[in-house]
PDB file of C-alpha atoms in Angstrom:
ATOM      1  CA  MET A   1       2.074 -64.879 -43.432  1.00 89.00           C
ATOM      2  CA  SER A   2       4.885 -64.296 -40.970  1.00 97.00           C
ATOM      3  CA  ASN A   3       7.859 -66.155 -39.514  1.00 98.00           C
ATOM      4  CA  ILE A   4       7.524 -67.273 -35.899  1.00 98.00           C
ATOM      5  CA  LEU A   5      10.070 -68.889 -33.593  1.00 98.00           C
ATOM      6  CA  VAL A   6       8.840 -70.939 -30.629  1.00 98.00           C
ATOM      7  CA  VAL A   7      11.495 -71.623 -27.983  1.00 98.00           C
ATOM      8  CA  SER A   8      10.345 -74.422 -25.690  1.00 98.00           C
ATOM      9  CA  ALA A   9      11.946 -75.281 -22.345  1.00 98.00           C
ATOM     10  CA  HIS A  10      10.552 -78.342 -20.572  1.00 97.00           C
ATOM     11  CA  PRO A  11      12.280 -81.720 -20.193  1.00 96.00           C
ATOM     12  CA  GLU A  12       9.102 -83.740 -20.842  1.00 94.00           C
ATOM     13  CA  PRO A  13       7.489 -83.419 -24.292  1.00 93.00           C
ATOM     14  CA  ARG A  14       4.252 -84.921 -22.902  1.00 94.00           C
ATOM     15  CA  SER A  15       3.997 -82.164 -20.279  1.00 96.00           C
ATOM     16  CA  LEU A  16       1.541 -79.273 -20.362  1.00 96.00           C
ATOM     17  CA  ASN A  17       4.348 -77.038 -21.649  1.00 97.00           C
ATOM     18  CA  GLY A  18       5.167 -79.539 -24.371  1.00 96.00           C
ATOM     19  CA  ALA A  19       1.499 -79.682 -25.356  1.00 96.00           C
ATOM     20  CA  LEU A  20       1.206 -75.882 -25.460  1.00 98.00           C
ATOM     21  CA  ALA A  21       4.336 -75.554 -27.592  1.00 98.00           C
ATOM     22  CA  ALA A  22       2.999 -78.156 -30.025  1.00 97.00           C
ATOM     23  CA  PHE A  23      -0.425 -76.500 -30.062  1.00 98.00           C
ATOM     24  CA  ALA A  24       1.118 -73.099 -30.815  1.00 98.00           C
ATOM     25  CA  ALA A  25       3.154 -74.468 -33.703  1.00 98.00           C
ATOM     26  CA  ASP A  26       0.147 -76.288 -35.192  1.00 97.00           C
ATOM     27  CA  GLU A  27      -2.222 -73.336 -34.716  1.00 97.00           C
ATOM     28  CA  LEU A  28       0.194 -70.848 -36.267  1.00 98.00           C
ATOM     29  CA  ARG A  29       0.861 -73.119 -39.226  1.00 97.00           C
ATOM     30  CA  ARG A  30      -2.891 -73.478 -39.661  1.00 96.00           C
ATOM     31  CA  GLU A  31      -2.943 -69.688 -39.983  1.00 95.00           C
ATOM     32  CA  ARG A  32      -0.361 -70.105 -42.780  1.00 96.00           C
ATOM     33  CA  HIS A  33       2.599 -68.767 -40.803  1.00 97.00           C
ATOM     34  CA  GLU A  34       6.061 -70.284 -41.083  1.00 97.00           C
ATOM     35  CA  VAL A  35       7.101 -71.760 -37.718  1.00 98.00           C
ATOM     36  CA  LEU A  36      10.395 -72.986 -36.302  1.00 98.00           C
ATOM     37  CA  VAL A  37      10.581 -74.675 -32.900  1.00 98.00           C
ATOM     38  CA  SER A  38      13.722 -74.714 -30.771  1.00 98.00           C
ATOM     39  CA  ASP A  39      13.019 -77.465 -28.231  1.00 98.00           C
ATOM     40  CA  LEU A  40      15.980 -76.853 -25.970  1.00 98.00           C
ATOM     41  CA  TYR A  41      15.867 -80.153 -24.105  1.00 98.00           C
ATOM     42  CA  ALA A  42      15.467 -82.168 -27.304  1.00 97.00           C
ATOM     43  CA  MET A  43      18.399 -80.193 -28.724  1.00 97.00           C
ATOM     44  CA  LYS A  44      20.409 -80.972 -25.561  1.00 97.00           C
ATOM     45  CA  TRP A  45      21.203 -77.277 -25.390  1.00 98.00           C
ATOM     46  CA  LYS A  46      24.310 -76.411 -23.369  1.00 97.00           C
ATOM     47  CA  PRO A  47      23.211 -73.653 -20.947  1.00 97.00           C
ATOM     48  CA  ALA A  48      26.594 -72.447 -19.699  1.00 97.00           C
ATOM     49  CA  VAL A  49      28.663 -69.810 -21.507  1.00 97.00           C
ATOM     50  CA  ASP A  50      32.287 -70.881 -21.842  1.00 97.00           C
ATOM     51  CA  ALA A  51      35.311 -70.404 -24.095  1.00 96.00           C
ATOM     52  CA  ASP A  52      34.092 -73.088 -26.505  1.00 96.00           C
ATOM     53  CA  ASP A  53      31.384 -70.657 -27.629  1.00 97.00           C
ATOM     54  CA  PHE A  54      34.025 -68.473 -29.305  1.00 97.00           C
ATOM     55  CA  LEU A  55      35.943 -70.449 -31.895  1.00 96.00           C
ATOM     56  CA  ASP A  56      39.020 -68.211 -32.086  1.00 92.00           C
ATOM     57  CA  HIS A  57      39.514 -67.756 -28.348  1.00 92.00           C
ATOM     58  CA  ASP A  58      43.082 -68.466 -27.236  1.00 90.00           C
ATOM     59  CA  PRO A  59      42.821 -70.871 -24.262  1.00 90.00           C
ATOM     60  CA  GLY A  60      45.923 -69.283 -22.808  1.00 91.00           C
ATOM     61  CA  GLU A  61      44.236 -65.890 -22.515  1.00 93.00           C
ATOM     62  CA  ARG A  62      41.836 -64.623 -19.874  1.00 95.00           C
ATOM     63  CA  LEU A  63      38.249 -65.015 -21.091  1.00 96.00           C
ATOM     64  CA  ASP A  64      36.489 -61.665 -21.439  1.00 95.00           C
ATOM     65  CA  VAL A  65      32.976 -62.881 -22.291  1.00 96.00           C
ATOM     66  CA  ILE A  66      31.676 -59.546 -23.577  1.00 95.00           C
ATOM     67  CA  GLY A  67      34.706 -58.847 -25.763  1.00 94.00           C
ATOM     68  CA  ALA A  68      35.081 -62.424 -26.971  1.00 96.00           C
ATOM     69  CA  SER A  69      31.405 -62.773 -27.847  1.00 96.00           C
ATOM     70  CA  GLY A  70      31.372 -59.463 -29.702  1.00 94.00           C
ATOM     71  CA  ARG A  71      34.451 -60.321 -31.742  1.00 95.00           C
ATOM     72  CA  ALA A  72      33.176 -63.821 -32.487  1.00 97.00           C
ATOM     73  CA  TYR A  73      29.816 -62.467 -33.640  1.00 96.00           C
ATOM     74  CA  THR A  74      31.404 -59.800 -35.831  1.00 94.00           C
ATOM     75  CA  ASP A  75      33.878 -62.263 -37.348  1.00 96.00           C
ATOM     76  CA  GLY A  76      31.333 -65.069 -37.833  1.00 96.00           C
ATOM     77  CA  ARG A  77      33.228 -67.264 -35.382  1.00 97.00           C
ATOM     78  CA  LEU A  78      30.564 -68.147 -32.837  1.00 98.00           C
ATOM     79  CA  SER A  79      29.792 -71.776 -32.051  1.00 97.00           C
ATOM     80  CA  PRO A  80      27.546 -73.124 -34.846  1.00 98.00           C
ATOM     81  CA  GLU A  81      24.656 -73.830 -32.467  1.00 97.00           C
ATOM     82  CA  ILE A  82      24.691 -70.221 -31.251  1.00 98.00           C
ATOM     83  CA  ALA A  83      24.889 -68.849 -34.796  1.00 98.00           C
ATOM     84  CA  ALA A  84      21.953 -71.068 -35.798  1.00 98.00           C
ATOM     85  CA  GLU A  85      19.750 -69.638 -33.038  1.00 98.00           C
ATOM     86  CA  GLN A  86      20.756 -66.083 -33.946  1.00 98.00           C
ATOM     87  CA  ASP A  87      19.785 -66.804 -37.550  1.00 97.00           C
ATOM     88  CA  LYS A  88      16.387 -68.005 -36.339  1.00 98.00           C
ATOM     89  CA  LEU A  89      15.872 -64.773 -34.403  1.00 98.00           C
ATOM     90  CA  LEU A  90      16.826 -62.664 -37.430  1.00 97.00           C
ATOM     91  CA  TRP A  91      14.428 -64.734 -39.561  1.00 98.00           C
ATOM     92  CA  ALA A  92      11.552 -64.412 -37.087  1.00 98.00           C
ATOM     93  CA  ASP A  93       8.892 -61.725 -37.044  1.00 98.00           C
ATOM     94  CA  ALA A  94       7.728 -62.939 -33.627  1.00 98.00           C
ATOM     95  CA  VAL A  95       9.193 -65.058 -30.827  1.00 98.00           C
ATOM     96  CA  ILE A  96       7.285 -67.117 -28.246  1.00 98.00           C
ATOM     97  CA  LEU A  97       9.055 -68.416 -25.151  1.00 98.00           C
ATOM     98  CA  GLN A  98       7.232 -71.431 -23.666  1.00 98.00           C
ATOM     99  CA  PHE A  99       8.310 -72.478 -20.180  1.00 98.00           C
ATOM    100  CA  PRO A 100       7.235 -73.383 -16.642  1.00 98.00           C
ATOM    101  CA  MET A 101       7.941 -70.829 -13.928  1.00 97.00           C
ATOM    102  CA  TRP A 102      10.603 -72.435 -11.738  1.00 97.00           C
ATOM    103  CA  TRP A 103      11.809 -70.541  -8.677  1.00 96.00           C
ATOM    104  CA  PHE A 104      10.113 -67.340  -9.871  1.00 96.00           C
ATOM    105  CA  SER A 105      11.931 -67.301 -13.205  1.00 96.00           C
ATOM    106  CA  MET A 106      12.653 -69.312 -16.342  1.00 97.00           C
ATOM    107  CA  PRO A 107      14.344 -72.744 -16.274  1.00 98.00           C
ATOM    108  CA  ALA A 108      18.137 -72.693 -16.347  1.00 98.00           C
ATOM    109  CA  ILE A 109      18.264 -74.123 -19.872  1.00 98.00           C
ATOM    110  CA  LEU A 110      16.228 -71.193 -21.208  1.00 98.00           C
ATOM    111  CA  LYS A 111      18.304 -68.659 -19.288  1.00 98.00           C
ATOM    112  CA  GLY A 112      21.332 -70.346 -20.833  1.00 98.00           C
ATOM    113  CA  TRP A 113      19.815 -69.884 -24.280  1.00 98.00           C
ATOM    114  CA  VAL A 114      19.503 -66.171 -23.508  1.00 98.00           C
ATOM    115  CA  ASP A 115      23.036 -65.969 -22.103  1.00 98.00           C
ATOM    116  CA  ARG A 116      24.641 -67.675 -25.088  1.00 98.00           C
ATOM    117  CA  VAL A 117      22.514 -66.435 -27.997  1.00 98.00           C
ATOM    118  CA  LEU A 118      22.066 -62.755 -27.153  1.00 97.00           C
ATOM    119  CA  THR A 119      25.766 -61.992 -27.485  1.00 96.00           C
ATOM    120  CA  TYR A 120      27.437 -58.621 -27.466  1.00 94.00           C
ATOM    121  CA  ARG A 121      27.001 -56.870 -30.837  1.00 93.00           C
ATOM    122  CA  PHE A 122      23.918 -59.018 -31.489  1.00 94.00           C
ATOM    123  CA  GLY A 123      21.623 -58.789 -28.473  1.00 93.00           C
ATOM    124  CA  TYR A 124      23.109 -55.585 -27.073  1.00 90.00           C
ATOM    125  CA  GLY A 125      25.875 -53.069 -27.683  1.00 86.00           C
ATOM    126  CA  THR A 126      24.772 -52.597 -31.276  1.00 74.00           C
ATOM    127  CA  GLY A 127      24.832 -48.781 -31.439  1.00 60.00           C
ATOM    128  CA  LYS A 128      27.781 -46.478 -32.006  1.00 51.00           C
ATOM    129  CA  VAL A 129      27.989 -45.798 -28.269  1.00 49.00           C
ATOM    130  CA  GLY A 130      26.536 -49.126 -27.144  1.00 49.00           C
ATOM    131  CA  ARG A 131      23.149 -47.664 -26.213  1.00 57.00           C
ATOM    132  CA  ALA A 132      20.894 -49.363 -28.780  1.00 71.00           C
ATOM    133  CA  LEU A 133      18.670 -50.930 -26.161  1.00 86.00           C
ATOM    134  CA  TYR A 134      15.217 -50.728 -24.543  1.00 90.00           C
ATOM    135  CA  GLY A 135      13.120 -50.484 -27.670  1.00 87.00           C
ATOM    136  CA  ASP A 136      16.046 -50.307 -30.090  1.00 87.00           C
ATOM    137  CA  GLY A 137      18.670 -52.712 -31.394  1.00 87.00           C
ATOM    138  CA  THR A 138      19.203 -55.680 -33.700  1.00 90.00           C
ATOM    139  CA  LEU A 139      15.867 -57.295 -32.846  1.00 94.00           C
ATOM    140  CA  ALA A 140      13.740 -54.141 -33.092  1.00 93.00           C
ATOM    141  CA  GLY A 141      10.551 -54.593 -35.088  1.00 93.00           C
ATOM    142  CA  ARG A 142       9.952 -58.118 -33.821  1.00 96.00           C
ATOM    143  CA  ARG A 143       7.258 -59.158 -31.371  1.00 98.00           C
ATOM    144  CA  ALA A 144       7.794 -61.387 -28.357  1.00 98.00           C
ATOM    145  CA  MET A 145       5.431 -63.158 -25.989  1.00 98.00           C
ATOM    146  CA  LEU A 146       5.861 -65.356 -22.947  1.00 98.00           C
ATOM    147  CA  SER A 147       3.658 -68.420 -22.587  1.00 98.00           C
ATOM    148  CA  LEU A 148       4.192 -69.902 -19.171  1.00 98.00           C
ATOM    149  CA  THR A 149       2.696 -72.248 -16.639  1.00 97.00           C
ATOM    150  CA  ILE A 150       2.571 -71.625 -12.894  1.00 97.00           C
ATOM    151  CA  GLY A 151       1.634 -74.173 -10.250  1.00 95.00           C
ATOM    152  CA  ALA A 152       0.119 -71.661  -7.822  1.00 95.00           C
ATOM    153  CA  ASP A 153      -3.266 -69.949  -8.028  1.00 94.00           C
ATOM    154  CA  GLU A 154      -3.642 -66.506  -9.626  1.00 92.00           C
ATOM    155  CA  PRO A 155      -4.497 -64.550  -6.415  1.00 94.00           C
ATOM    156  CA  SER A 156      -1.125 -65.452  -4.897  1.00 96.00           C
ATOM    157  CA  PHE A 157       0.545 -63.443  -7.672  1.00 94.00           C
ATOM    158  CA  SER A 158      -1.561 -60.312  -7.131  1.00 92.00           C
ATOM    159  CA  ALA A 159      -0.633 -57.016  -5.452  1.00 88.00           C
ATOM    160  CA  ARG A 160      -1.491 -58.546  -2.065  1.00 92.00           C
ATOM    161  CA  GLY A 161      -0.395 -62.059  -2.962  1.00 94.00           C
ATOM    162  CA  VAL A 162       2.418 -63.702  -1.053  1.00 94.00           C
ATOM    163  CA  HIS A 163       4.468 -64.208  -4.238  1.00 95.00           C
ATOM    164  CA  GLY A 164       4.227 -60.598  -5.409  1.00 92.00           C
ATOM    165  CA  ARG A 165       2.732 -59.128  -8.572  1.00 93.00           C
ATOM    166  CA  LEU A 166       3.303 -61.309 -11.617  1.00 96.00           C
ATOM    167  CA  ASP A 167       4.074 -58.245 -13.755  1.00 94.00           C
ATOM    168  CA  ASP A 168       6.925 -57.401 -11.376  1.00 94.00           C
ATOM    169  CA  LEU A 169       8.281 -60.955 -11.377  1.00 96.00           C
ATOM    170  CA  LEU A 170       8.246 -61.090 -15.177  1.00 97.00           C
ATOM    171  CA  PHE A 171       9.778 -57.617 -15.542  1.00 97.00           C
ATOM    172  CA  PRO A 172      13.399 -58.917 -15.725  1.00 97.00           C
ATOM    173  CA  ILE A 173      12.424 -61.204 -18.624  1.00 98.00           C
ATOM    174  CA  GLN A 174       9.953 -59.008 -20.474  1.00 98.00           C
ATOM    175  CA  HIS A 175      11.651 -55.652 -19.992  1.00 97.00           C
ATOM    176  CA  GLY A 176      15.228 -56.640 -19.147  1.00 95.00           C
ATOM    177  CA  ILE A 177      15.693 -59.221 -21.929  1.00 97.00           C
ATOM    178  CA  LEU A 178      13.031 -58.944 -24.628  1.00 97.00           C
ATOM    179  CA  TYR A 179      12.427 -55.182 -24.655  1.00 96.00           C
ATOM    180  CA  TYR A 180      16.102 -54.503 -23.898  1.00 95.00           C
ATOM    181  CA  THR A 181      17.039 -56.176 -27.184  1.00 95.00           C
ATOM    182  CA  GLY A 182      14.454 -54.110 -29.083  1.00 93.00           C
ATOM    183  CA  MET A 183      11.462 -56.435 -29.318  1.00 96.00           C
ATOM    184  CA  ASP A 184       7.884 -55.296 -28.714  1.00 96.00           C
ATOM    185  CA  VAL A 185       6.591 -57.334 -25.780  1.00 98.00           C
ATOM    186  CA  LEU A 186       3.023 -58.621 -25.730  1.00 98.00           C
ATOM    187  CA  PRO A 187       1.112 -59.384 -22.521  1.00 98.00           C
ATOM    188  CA  PRO A 188       1.968 -62.940 -21.433  1.00 98.00           C
ATOM    189  CA  PHE A 189      -0.275 -65.976 -21.767  1.00 98.00           C
ATOM    190  CA  VAL A 190      -0.292 -67.526 -18.296  1.00 97.00           C
ATOM    191  CA  VAL A 191      -1.711 -70.811 -17.054  1.00 97.00           C
ATOM    192  CA  PHE A 192      -2.145 -70.704 -13.275  1.00 95.00           C
ATOM    193  CA  ASP A 193      -2.879 -73.782 -11.145  1.00 93.00           C
ATOM    194  CA  SER A 194      -1.139 -75.770 -13.859  1.00 94.00           C
ATOM    195  CA  LEU A 195      -0.890 -79.023 -11.887  1.00 93.00           C
ATOM    196  CA  THR A 196      -4.642 -79.652 -12.142  1.00 89.00           C
ATOM    197  CA  VAL A 197      -5.212 -79.285 -15.880  1.00 92.00           C
ATOM    198  CA  ASP A 198      -7.490 -82.058 -17.102  1.00 93.00           C
ATOM    199  CA  GLU A 199      -8.685 -82.679 -20.656  1.00 92.00           C
ATOM    200  CA  GLU A 200     -11.718 -80.408 -20.322  1.00 93.00           C
ATOM    201  CA  ARG A 201      -9.705 -77.512 -18.914  1.00 94.00           C
ATOM    202  CA  PHE A 202      -6.985 -78.038 -21.512  1.00 94.00           C
ATOM    203  CA  GLY A 203      -9.612 -77.519 -24.189  1.00 95.00           C
ATOM    204  CA  ARG A 204     -10.615 -74.194 -22.644  1.00 95.00           C
ATOM    205  CA  LEU A 205      -6.979 -73.184 -22.338  1.00 96.00           C
ATOM    206  CA  THR A 206      -6.195 -73.920 -25.959  1.00 96.00           C
ATOM    207  CA  ASP A 207      -9.305 -72.018 -27.037  1.00 96.00           C
ATOM    208  CA  ALA A 208      -7.992 -68.970 -25.157  1.00 97.00           C
ATOM    209  CA  TYR A 209      -4.427 -69.505 -26.348  1.00 98.00           C
ATOM    210  CA  GLY A 210      -5.604 -69.876 -29.931  1.00 97.00           C
ATOM    211  CA  GLU A 211      -7.241 -66.447 -29.707  1.00 97.00           C
ATOM    212  CA  ARG A 212      -3.992 -64.947 -28.417  1.00 97.00           C
ATOM    213  CA  LEU A 213      -1.991 -66.588 -31.200  1.00 98.00           C
ATOM    214  CA  ARG A 214      -4.346 -65.371 -33.901  1.00 97.00           C
ATOM    215  CA  ALA A 215      -3.942 -61.854 -32.505  1.00 97.00           C
ATOM    216  CA  LEU A 216      -0.152 -62.094 -32.330  1.00 97.00           C
ATOM    217  CA  PHE A 217       0.322 -59.219 -34.765  1.00 97.00           C
ATOM    218  CA  THR A 218      -2.629 -57.068 -33.708  1.00 96.00           C
ATOM    219  CA  THR A 219      -2.397 -57.141 -29.885  1.00 97.00           C
ATOM    220  CA  GLU A 220      -1.086 -53.902 -28.372  1.00 96.00           C
ATOM    221  CA  PRO A 221       2.363 -54.408 -26.800  1.00 97.00           C
ATOM    222  CA  VAL A 222       3.120 -53.639 -23.170  1.00 96.00           C
ATOM    223  CA  PRO A 223       3.710 -49.854 -23.295  1.00 94.00           C
ATOM    224  CA  TYR A 224       7.261 -49.699 -21.955  1.00 94.00           C
ATOM    225  CA  ARG A 225       9.009 -46.352 -22.262  1.00 92.00           C
ATOM    226  CA  PRO A 226      11.756 -46.372 -24.911  1.00 92.00           C
ATOM    227  CA  LEU A 227      15.161 -45.309 -23.671  1.00 89.00           C
ATOM    228  CA  LYS A 228      15.496 -42.858 -26.576  1.00 86.00           C
ATOM    229  CA  GLY A 229      12.046 -41.326 -26.102  1.00 84.00           C
ATOM    230  CA  GLY A 230      13.264 -38.461 -23.953  1.00 90.00           C
ATOM    231  CA  ASP A 231      11.903 -39.757 -20.659  1.00 92.00           C
ATOM    232  CA  TYR A 232      15.298 -40.746 -19.224  1.00 92.00           C
ATOM    233  CA  THR A 233      18.386 -38.829 -18.177  1.00 92.00           C
ATOM    234  CA  ARG A 234      21.876 -39.489 -19.567  1.00 90.00           C
ATOM    235  CA  SER A 235      22.398 -41.785 -16.593  1.00 90.00           C
ATOM    236  CA  MET A 236      19.254 -43.713 -17.644  1.00 90.00           C
ATOM    237  CA  GLU A 237      17.054 -42.596 -14.732  1.00 93.00           C
ATOM    238  CA  LEU A 238      13.435 -41.658 -15.329  1.00 93.00           C
ATOM    239  CA  LYS A 239      13.209 -37.892 -15.243  1.00 94.00           C
ATOM    240  CA  PRO A 240      11.469 -36.517 -12.115  1.00 91.00           C
ATOM    241  CA  GLY A 241       7.767 -35.846 -12.396  1.00 88.00           C
ATOM    242  CA  LEU A 242       7.044 -38.063 -15.389  1.00 90.00           C
ATOM    243  CA  GLU A 243       5.333 -40.749 -13.345  1.00 85.00           C
ATOM    244  CA  PRO A 244       1.663 -40.137 -12.420  1.00 75.00           C
ATOM    245  CA  ALA A 245       0.971 -39.060  -8.847  1.00 73.00           C
ATOM    246  CA  GLY A 246       1.165 -42.009  -6.504  1.00 74.00           C
ATOM    247  CA  ALA A 247       2.817 -44.330  -9.011  1.00 74.00           C
ATOM    248  CA  GLY A 248       5.853 -46.256  -7.904  1.00 79.00           C
ATOM    249  CA  GLY A 249       7.831 -49.422  -8.394  1.00 88.00           C
ATOM    250  CA  LEU A 250       8.412 -50.916 -11.812  1.00 91.00           C
ATOM    251  CA  ALA A 251       5.159 -49.472 -13.177  1.00 89.00           C
ATOM    252  CA  ILE A 252       6.834 -46.071 -13.603  1.00 90.00           C
ATOM    253  CA  HIS A 253       8.498 -47.516 -16.720  1.00 92.00           C
ATOM    254  CA  LEU A 254       5.123 -47.789 -18.483  1.00 91.00           C
ATOM    255  CA  CYS A 255       3.921 -44.859 -20.564  1.00 87.00           C
ATOM    256  CA  PRO A 256       1.305 -43.113 -18.382  1.00 77.00           C
ATOM    257  CA  ASP A 257      -1.340 -42.711 -21.079  1.00 68.00           C
ATOM    258  CA  GLU A 258      -1.346 -46.514 -21.505  1.00 48.00           C
ATOM    259  CA  ARG A 259      -1.203 -47.418 -17.818  1.00 40.00           C
TER     260      ARG A 259
END
C-alpha cells in the first residue's frame, strides 16, 4: 500500500482526461493504495504567481519571487492552498499528472500549479549551495508519471514526424520539472488520436493503463543522469566523451547503458 497523488487538468470532468483520472483513482484504490486527487479546474486553482501567495510580503516592497517564496516556505507563511498541495506531495509516494497536450505542453492551469507549488526551498534550492536538483532534493524517492492525451497520430511525433520526437517535447516536463525536483520519472502513458476514442477503444486503453498503474512501483524509471553522479562539470555541462558515438540532442542526458 502506497500513497498516490493524481493531479488532473481538464476543464470538463466528462472528457477523456476526466475519465482517465477517475479510472486511475479507482484502479489504484482497488489495489489498496491511498489516493488523493487534485482536480485543478474543480478547485478553481489560481495559475498565476503573485504577492498574495506569500502572506508576509510587504506590498510596498519589490516582489522577489524566489526570495519571497523561499522565506514564506521556511516560515510556514505560504498561501494555504499552496501549502496544502505541498503537503500532498510530501505525503505521496508517487505522483501522476493527467492532462491534454495543448500547444506542445501542459495546460496553463497545470503549469501554474507547478509555478506556485514547487517554491524555492521546497521544489528547488534545497541544498547547502542550492544544487540539490536533477535526481536529488525534497521530492527524491518519489515516482512520477505523465498520463496525457494528444489529438494527433503517433507517427507525427516520431523522429521524422512534423511535430518532433515526443520524448524531446516532454523533456522540459519530465526532466526539467519532475526529475529536477528529485523524482524518479516513469515512461509516460500516452493516448494518441484522442479525438476518436469510442467506448470499445476506451476499454482497450483502460486495460493498458491499468497494467501501467499496477506496475507503478516496479517499472524502471527513465534513466536520466543524476547531476551528482560525476557525469557533469561544475558548470553543469556533460563531460566530453561520455555520450555514445553518434548520440546527440537531449538523449545525451540518458545513461548510455540504459539507452
